[in-house]
Amino acid sequence: MKKNKIVENIAYIVFLIFGMLTIACVLLITVYLIVSGIPAIKEIGLINFLFGKKWASTAQEPSFGILPFILTSVYGTAAATVLAVPVGLLSSIYISRYANKKVRSVIESFINMLASIPSVVVGLIGMVVLVPTVAKVFRLSDGATLASAIVVLTIMILPNVIKVSVTSLDAVKKEYEDGSIALGATKEETIIKVTIPKAKSGIASAIVLAIGRAIGEAMAVVMVSGNVANMPTLFDSVRFLTTAISSEMSYASVGSLQRNALFSIALVLYVFIMLINAFLNIFLKKGQEN
C-alpha cells in the first residue's frame, strides 16, 4: 500500500508540473504579446489602428490601419467554417454510424493523409491548380483572391472537423440510441435528436480547432490570396492578419514602428482567438444547463 501511495504521489507531482508548465507558457505568450503590441497601438491610436482602411508601412507617410486584415480574416475563416462543418459533420456521421469496418478504415486513412499534408504543399497545389482555375472560370485577370483562400482553408480544416467529430460520436453510449429506437424513432431521427446532442461538446471542440487552424494559417493562404492590403471582396486579392505578419516581419527593422505594429497585429489575432474560445465555452455551458 505504501509503495502504491508513493507512486501515486509522484505521478500527481509530475502531472501537476506539466499542467503548470502549460499554463505558464500561455501566460508568457500573453504577457510578451501585450508588452510588444501595446506601444505601437498607443503611438498609432487604437481607433486608427483597428478601423483604419489603409496599410502602407513603408511609405514616406506610413499608415497602419488593419481593418482590411481583420475583415479578411473574419470573412475567410467564417466562410471556410460554414463550408467545412456541414461536410465534416455529415462525413463523420457516415463514418461512425453507417460505414462498415473496411470502408471506415479506408476513409480514415485518406483523412489522415489529408491532415498530414504540409500547409505549404496545399498552398503550392492551390497556386498551381486552383488559382488559374478560378481566374478562368470567373474571367479574372488574377485568380489569387479571397475565394481561392476560402477553398484552401476549407480543405485544410476539414480533416480536423471529421476526426474530432468521429471520436465524439463514437463516445456516445449505444444505450441511448437503443432506447430511442425502442421508442419508435428511426435511425436518422435518433442520430439527429439523440446522438448529435450527446456529442455536442466534442463537435463544438472540432469547430473551435477548425476556426483556430483557419485563422492561424499563413503559408498556404499567402500563396493563393494575392497578399494585397485591399478591403475584402470575394474576387479581389486580399491579405489576412497572419500573412500581414509573415510577409513583413523579415525586413522590419528592430525597434521600428512597423515591427511594433506587426506585434500589435499578433496581439489582435490572439485576442480574437481567445474571444472565440470564450464565446463557445459560454455557449456550451448554457446548452448543458438547459
Short mmCIF file of C-alpha atoms in Angstrom, two decimals:
data_model
loop_
_atom_site.label_atom_id
_atom_site.label_comp_id
_atom_site.label_asym_id
_atom_site.label_seq_id
_atom_site.Cartn_x
_atom_site.Cartn_y
_atom_site.Cartn_z
CA MET A 1 0.00 0.00 0.00
CA LYS A 2 2.85 2.38 0.88
CA LYS A 3 4.54 1.73 -2.44
CA ASN A 4 1.33 2.43 -4.37
CA LYS A 5 0.82 5.66 -2.42
CA ILE A 6 4.36 6.82 -3.26
CA VAL A 7 3.82 6.06 -6.96
CA GLU A 8 0.51 7.96 -6.92
CA ASN A 9 2.15 10.98 -5.27
CA ILE A 10 5.00 11.00 -7.80
CA ALA A 11 2.54 10.74 -10.69
CA TYR A 12 0.45 13.56 -9.21
CA ILE A 13 3.51 15.82 -8.90
CA VAL A 14 4.66 15.06 -12.45
CA PHE A 15 1.22 15.75 -13.93
CA LEU A 16 0.93 18.93 -11.84
CA ILE A 17 4.30 20.20 -13.08
CA PHE A 18 3.40 19.64 -16.74
CA GLY A 19 -0.04 21.18 -16.21
CA MET A 20 1.51 24.26 -14.63
CA LEU A 21 4.09 24.40 -17.41
CA THR A 22 1.28 24.61 -19.98
CA ILE A 23 -0.37 27.44 -18.06
CA ALA A 24 2.99 29.21 -17.72
CA CYS A 25 3.57 29.03 -21.49
CA VAL A 26 0.17 30.60 -22.18
CA LEU A 27 0.82 33.36 -19.63
CA LEU A 28 4.28 34.08 -21.03
CA ILE A 29 2.94 34.35 -24.57
CA THR A 30 0.13 36.62 -23.36
CA VAL A 31 2.49 38.92 -21.43
CA TYR A 32 5.00 39.06 -24.30
CA LEU A 33 2.34 39.99 -26.86
CA ILE A 34 0.88 42.66 -24.58
CA VAL A 35 4.29 44.20 -23.83
CA SER A 36 5.33 44.08 -27.51
CA GLY A 37 1.99 45.13 -29.02
CA ILE A 38 0.71 47.94 -26.79
CA PRO A 39 3.41 50.57 -27.62
CA ALA A 40 2.52 50.69 -31.33
CA ILE A 41 -1.21 50.87 -30.57
CA LYS A 42 -0.54 53.81 -28.23
CA GLU A 43 1.54 55.61 -30.86
CA ILE A 44 -0.82 54.96 -33.78
CA GLY A 45 -4.05 55.26 -31.79
CA LEU A 46 -6.45 52.40 -31.10
CA ILE A 47 -9.20 53.71 -33.41
CA ASN A 48 -6.80 54.46 -36.27
CA PHE A 49 -5.14 51.08 -35.87
CA LEU A 50 -8.27 48.91 -35.69
CA PHE A 51 -10.51 50.86 -38.06
CA GLY A 52 -8.05 52.43 -40.46
CA LYS A 53 -8.56 51.21 -44.04
CA LYS A 54 -5.05 51.83 -45.35
CA TRP A 55 -1.87 49.90 -44.60
CA ALA A 56 1.30 51.44 -46.01
CA SER A 57 4.03 50.62 -43.51
CA THR A 58 6.96 51.56 -45.75
CA ALA A 59 5.60 54.79 -47.26
CA GLN A 60 7.11 58.20 -46.51
CA GLU A 61 3.97 58.95 -44.53
CA PRO A 62 3.15 55.47 -43.21
CA SER A 63 -0.37 54.29 -42.45
CA PHE A 64 -1.12 51.39 -40.10
CA GLY A 65 -4.82 50.64 -40.48
CA ILE A 66 -5.59 46.92 -40.15
CA LEU A 67 -9.35 46.89 -40.79
CA PRO A 68 -8.84 45.17 -44.20
CA PHE A 69 -6.82 42.41 -42.49
CA ILE A 70 -9.40 41.94 -39.73
CA LEU A 71 -12.35 41.75 -42.10
CA THR A 72 -10.48 39.43 -44.48
CA SER A 73 -9.61 37.06 -41.62
CA VAL A 74 -13.19 37.14 -40.29
CA TYR A 75 -14.79 36.58 -43.71
CA GLY A 76 -12.31 33.92 -44.78
CA THR A 77 -12.49 31.99 -41.51
CA ALA A 78 -16.28 32.23 -41.28
CA ALA A 79 -16.81 31.12 -44.88
CA ALA A 80 -14.36 28.20 -44.59
CA THR A 81 -16.00 27.09 -41.33
CA VAL A 82 -19.51 27.32 -42.80
CA LEU A 83 -18.40 25.17 -45.73
CA ALA A 84 -16.31 22.66 -43.76
CA VAL A 85 -18.54 22.00 -40.73
CA PRO A 86 -21.62 20.56 -42.54
CA VAL A 87 -19.46 18.45 -44.85
CA GLY A 88 -17.28 17.30 -41.96
CA LEU A 89 -20.21 16.53 -39.67
CA LEU A 90 -22.10 14.54 -42.31
CA SER A 91 -18.90 12.67 -43.19
CA SER A 92 -18.26 11.86 -39.52
CA ILE A 93 -21.84 10.58 -39.10
CA TYR A 94 -21.38 8.27 -42.07
CA ILE A 95 -18.02 7.01 -40.80
CA SER A 96 -19.23 6.49 -37.23
CA ARG A 97 -22.73 5.11 -37.82
CA TYR A 98 -23.06 3.76 -41.36
CA ALA A 99 -19.69 2.65 -42.80
CA ASN A 100 -18.51 -0.93 -42.28
CA LYS A 101 -15.05 -1.59 -40.84
CA LYS A 102 -13.24 -1.89 -44.18
CA VAL A 103 -14.80 1.23 -45.68
CA ARG A 104 -14.20 3.15 -42.45
CA SER A 105 -10.56 2.10 -42.39
CA VAL A 106 -10.02 3.28 -45.98
CA ILE A 107 -11.78 6.63 -45.44
CA GLU A 108 -9.92 7.31 -42.20
CA SER A 109 -6.61 6.54 -43.90
CA PHE A 110 -7.32 9.16 -46.57
CA ILE A 111 -8.45 11.68 -43.95
CA ASN A 112 -5.22 11.13 -42.00
CA MET A 113 -3.21 11.59 -45.19
CA LEU A 114 -5.04 14.84 -45.95
CA ALA A 115 -4.42 16.09 -42.41
CA SER A 116 -0.71 15.28 -42.64
CA ILE A 117 -0.06 17.20 -45.89
CA PRO A 118 2.08 20.27 -45.04
CA SER A 119 0.31 23.59 -45.50
CA VAL A 120 2.97 24.79 -47.93
CA VAL A 121 2.19 21.82 -50.21
CA VAL A 122 -1.54 22.58 -50.06
CA GLY A 123 -0.75 26.20 -50.89
CA LEU A 124 1.51 25.18 -53.78
CA ILE A 125 -1.18 22.95 -55.27
CA GLY A 126 -3.71 25.74 -54.79
CA MET A 127 -1.41 28.22 -56.53
CA VAL A 128 -0.73 25.93 -59.48
CA VAL A 129 -4.21 24.39 -59.91
CA LEU A 130 -6.86 26.40 -58.07
CA VAL A 131 -5.74 29.97 -58.81
CA PRO A 132 -5.66 29.54 -62.63
CA THR A 133 -8.98 27.68 -62.49
CA VAL A 134 -10.66 30.50 -60.55
CA ALA A 135 -9.24 33.06 -62.98
CA LYS A 136 -10.52 31.07 -65.97
CA VAL A 137 -13.98 30.23 -64.60
CA PHE A 138 -14.77 33.75 -63.36
CA ARG A 139 -12.81 35.54 -66.12
CA LEU A 140 -10.44 37.32 -63.79
CA SER A 141 -7.01 38.71 -64.54
CA ASP A 142 -5.67 37.00 -61.41
CA GLY A 143 -7.24 34.06 -59.56
CA ALA A 144 -5.35 34.79 -56.32
CA THR A 145 -8.41 36.00 -54.43
CA LEU A 146 -10.36 35.63 -51.21
CA ALA A 147 -12.43 32.90 -52.89
CA SER A 148 -9.31 30.82 -53.56
CA ALA A 149 -8.17 31.29 -49.96
CA ILE A 150 -11.57 30.14 -48.66
CA VAL A 151 -11.39 26.94 -50.72
CA VAL A 152 -7.88 26.18 -49.48
CA LEU A 153 -8.81 26.86 -45.85
CA THR A 154 -11.88 24.63 -46.18
CA ILE A 155 -9.75 21.74 -47.42
CA MET A 156 -7.21 22.26 -44.65
CA ILE A 157 -9.67 22.33 -41.72
CA LEU A 158 -11.92 19.54 -42.99
CA PRO A 159 -9.80 16.66 -41.54
CA ASN A 160 -9.83 18.28 -38.08
CA VAL A 161 -13.62 18.57 -38.11
CA ILE A 162 -14.08 14.97 -39.25
CA LYS A 163 -11.56 13.32 -36.91
CA VAL A 164 -12.70 15.07 -33.71
CA SER A 165 -16.39 14.66 -34.59
CA VAL A 166 -15.95 10.93 -35.25
CA THR A 167 -14.27 10.50 -31.87
CA SER A 168 -17.12 12.37 -30.17
CA LEU A 169 -19.82 10.35 -31.94
CA ASP A 170 -18.07 7.07 -31.11
CA ALA A 171 -18.06 8.07 -27.43
CA VAL A 172 -21.86 8.29 -27.27
CA LYS A 173 -23.21 5.26 -25.41
CA LYS A 174 -25.13 2.81 -27.56
CA GLU A 175 -27.80 2.50 -24.86
CA TYR A 176 -29.10 5.99 -25.64
CA GLU A 177 -29.63 5.12 -29.29
CA ASP A 178 -31.15 1.73 -28.47
CA GLY A 179 -33.63 3.41 -26.14
CA SER A 180 -34.61 5.93 -28.81
CA ILE A 181 -35.11 3.22 -31.44
CA ALA A 182 -37.09 1.14 -28.94
CA LEU A 183 -39.47 4.08 -28.52
CA GLY A 184 -40.16 4.07 -32.26
CA ALA A 185 -37.68 6.59 -33.65
CA THR A 186 -35.87 5.83 -36.89
CA LYS A 187 -32.09 5.61 -37.06
CA GLU A 188 -31.86 9.01 -38.74
CA GLU A 189 -34.13 10.63 -36.12
CA THR A 190 -32.06 9.02 -33.38
CA ILE A 191 -28.83 10.41 -34.82
CA ILE A 192 -30.28 13.91 -35.15
CA LYS A 193 -32.14 14.08 -31.82
CA VAL A 194 -30.00 11.87 -29.57
CA THR A 195 -26.50 11.16 -30.89
CA ILE A 196 -25.56 14.63 -32.11
CA PRO A 197 -26.83 16.44 -28.97
CA LYS A 198 -24.90 13.99 -26.78
CA ALA A 199 -21.74 14.59 -28.84
CA LYS A 200 -22.31 18.36 -28.94
CA SER A 201 -19.33 19.32 -26.79
CA GLY A 202 -16.94 17.27 -28.91
CA ILE A 203 -18.37 18.67 -32.14
CA ALA A 204 -18.02 22.19 -30.72
CA SER A 205 -14.38 21.40 -29.92
CA ALA A 206 -13.92 20.34 -33.54
CA ILE A 207 -15.33 23.67 -34.68
CA VAL A 208 -13.02 25.57 -32.30
CA LEU A 209 -10.00 23.67 -33.63
CA ALA A 210 -11.13 24.34 -37.19
CA ILE A 211 -11.51 28.07 -36.55
CA GLY A 212 -8.12 28.19 -34.82
CA ARG A 213 -6.47 26.39 -37.75
CA ALA A 214 -8.18 28.60 -40.33
CA ILE A 215 -7.49 31.95 -38.68
CA GLY A 216 -3.91 30.98 -37.80
CA GLU A 217 -2.89 29.70 -41.24
CA ALA A 218 -0.35 31.81 -43.11
CA MET A 219 1.78 29.90 -45.60
CA ALA A 220 -0.97 28.32 -47.71
CA VAL A 221 -3.10 31.46 -47.63
CA VAL A 222 -0.35 33.82 -48.77
CA MET A 223 0.19 31.65 -51.86
CA VAL A 224 -3.41 31.84 -53.08
CA SER A 225 -4.83 35.11 -51.73
CA GLY A 226 -2.65 37.62 -53.60
CA ASN A 227 -1.36 39.21 -50.36
CA VAL A 228 -2.59 42.74 -51.19
CA ALA A 229 -3.97 45.03 -48.48
CA ASN A 230 -7.41 45.55 -50.04
CA MET A 231 -10.79 45.74 -48.35
CA PRO A 232 -12.12 42.21 -48.78
CA THR A 233 -14.33 41.22 -51.69
CA LEU A 234 -14.74 37.67 -52.93
CA PHE A 235 -12.82 38.05 -56.18
CA ASP A 236 -10.11 40.54 -55.19
CA SER A 237 -6.63 39.89 -53.86
CA VAL A 238 -6.54 40.25 -50.08
CA ARG A 239 -4.25 39.95 -47.08
CA PHE A 240 -5.03 38.12 -43.83
CA LEU A 241 -3.79 39.06 -40.35
CA THR A 242 -1.34 36.17 -40.38
CA THR A 243 0.02 36.93 -43.85
CA ALA A 244 0.47 40.59 -42.91
CA ILE A 245 2.82 39.49 -40.13
CA SER A 246 4.70 36.84 -42.09
CA SER A 247 5.20 38.95 -45.22
CA GLU A 248 6.74 41.99 -43.47
CA MET A 249 8.42 40.69 -40.31
CA SER A 250 11.54 39.56 -42.21
CA TYR A 251 12.51 43.08 -43.29
CA ALA A 252 11.00 45.20 -40.49
CA SER A 253 13.87 46.75 -38.53
CA VAL A 254 14.09 46.06 -34.80
CA GLY A 255 12.53 48.81 -32.71
CA SER A 256 10.75 50.45 -35.66
CA LEU A 257 7.08 51.38 -35.60
CA GLN A 258 6.48 48.93 -38.45
CA ARG A 259 7.84 46.00 -36.44
CA ASN A 260 5.94 47.04 -33.31
CA ALA A 261 2.75 47.33 -35.38
CA LEU A 262 3.25 43.74 -36.57
CA PHE A 263 3.39 42.62 -32.94
CA SER A 264 0.20 44.61 -32.39
CA ILE A 265 -1.43 42.63 -35.21
CA ALA A 266 -0.34 39.43 -33.46
CA LEU A 267 -1.94 40.73 -30.25
CA VAL A 268 -5.21 41.44 -32.07
CA LEU A 269 -5.16 37.96 -33.58
CA TYR A 270 -4.50 36.41 -30.17
CA VAL A 271 -7.36 38.34 -28.53
CA PHE A 272 -9.66 37.38 -31.38
CA ILE A 273 -8.96 33.67 -30.88
CA MET A 274 -9.40 33.97 -27.10
CA LEU A 275 -12.79 35.66 -27.58
CA ILE A 276 -13.94 32.89 -29.91
CA ASN A 277 -12.93 30.23 -27.37
CA ALA A 278 -14.63 32.10 -24.53
CA PHE A 279 -17.84 32.56 -26.52
CA LEU A 280 -18.04 28.89 -27.48
CA ASN A 281 -17.34 27.78 -23.90
CA ILE A 282 -20.15 30.00 -22.61
CA PHE A 283 -22.45 28.67 -25.33
CA LEU A 284 -21.64 25.06 -24.40
CA LYS A 285 -22.19 25.66 -20.68
CA LYS A 286 -25.58 27.24 -21.35
CA GLY A 287 -26.52 24.32 -23.58
CA GLN A 288 -25.57 21.81 -20.86
CA GLU A 289 -27.56 23.72 -18.23
CA ASN A 290 -30.63 23.76 -20.49
#
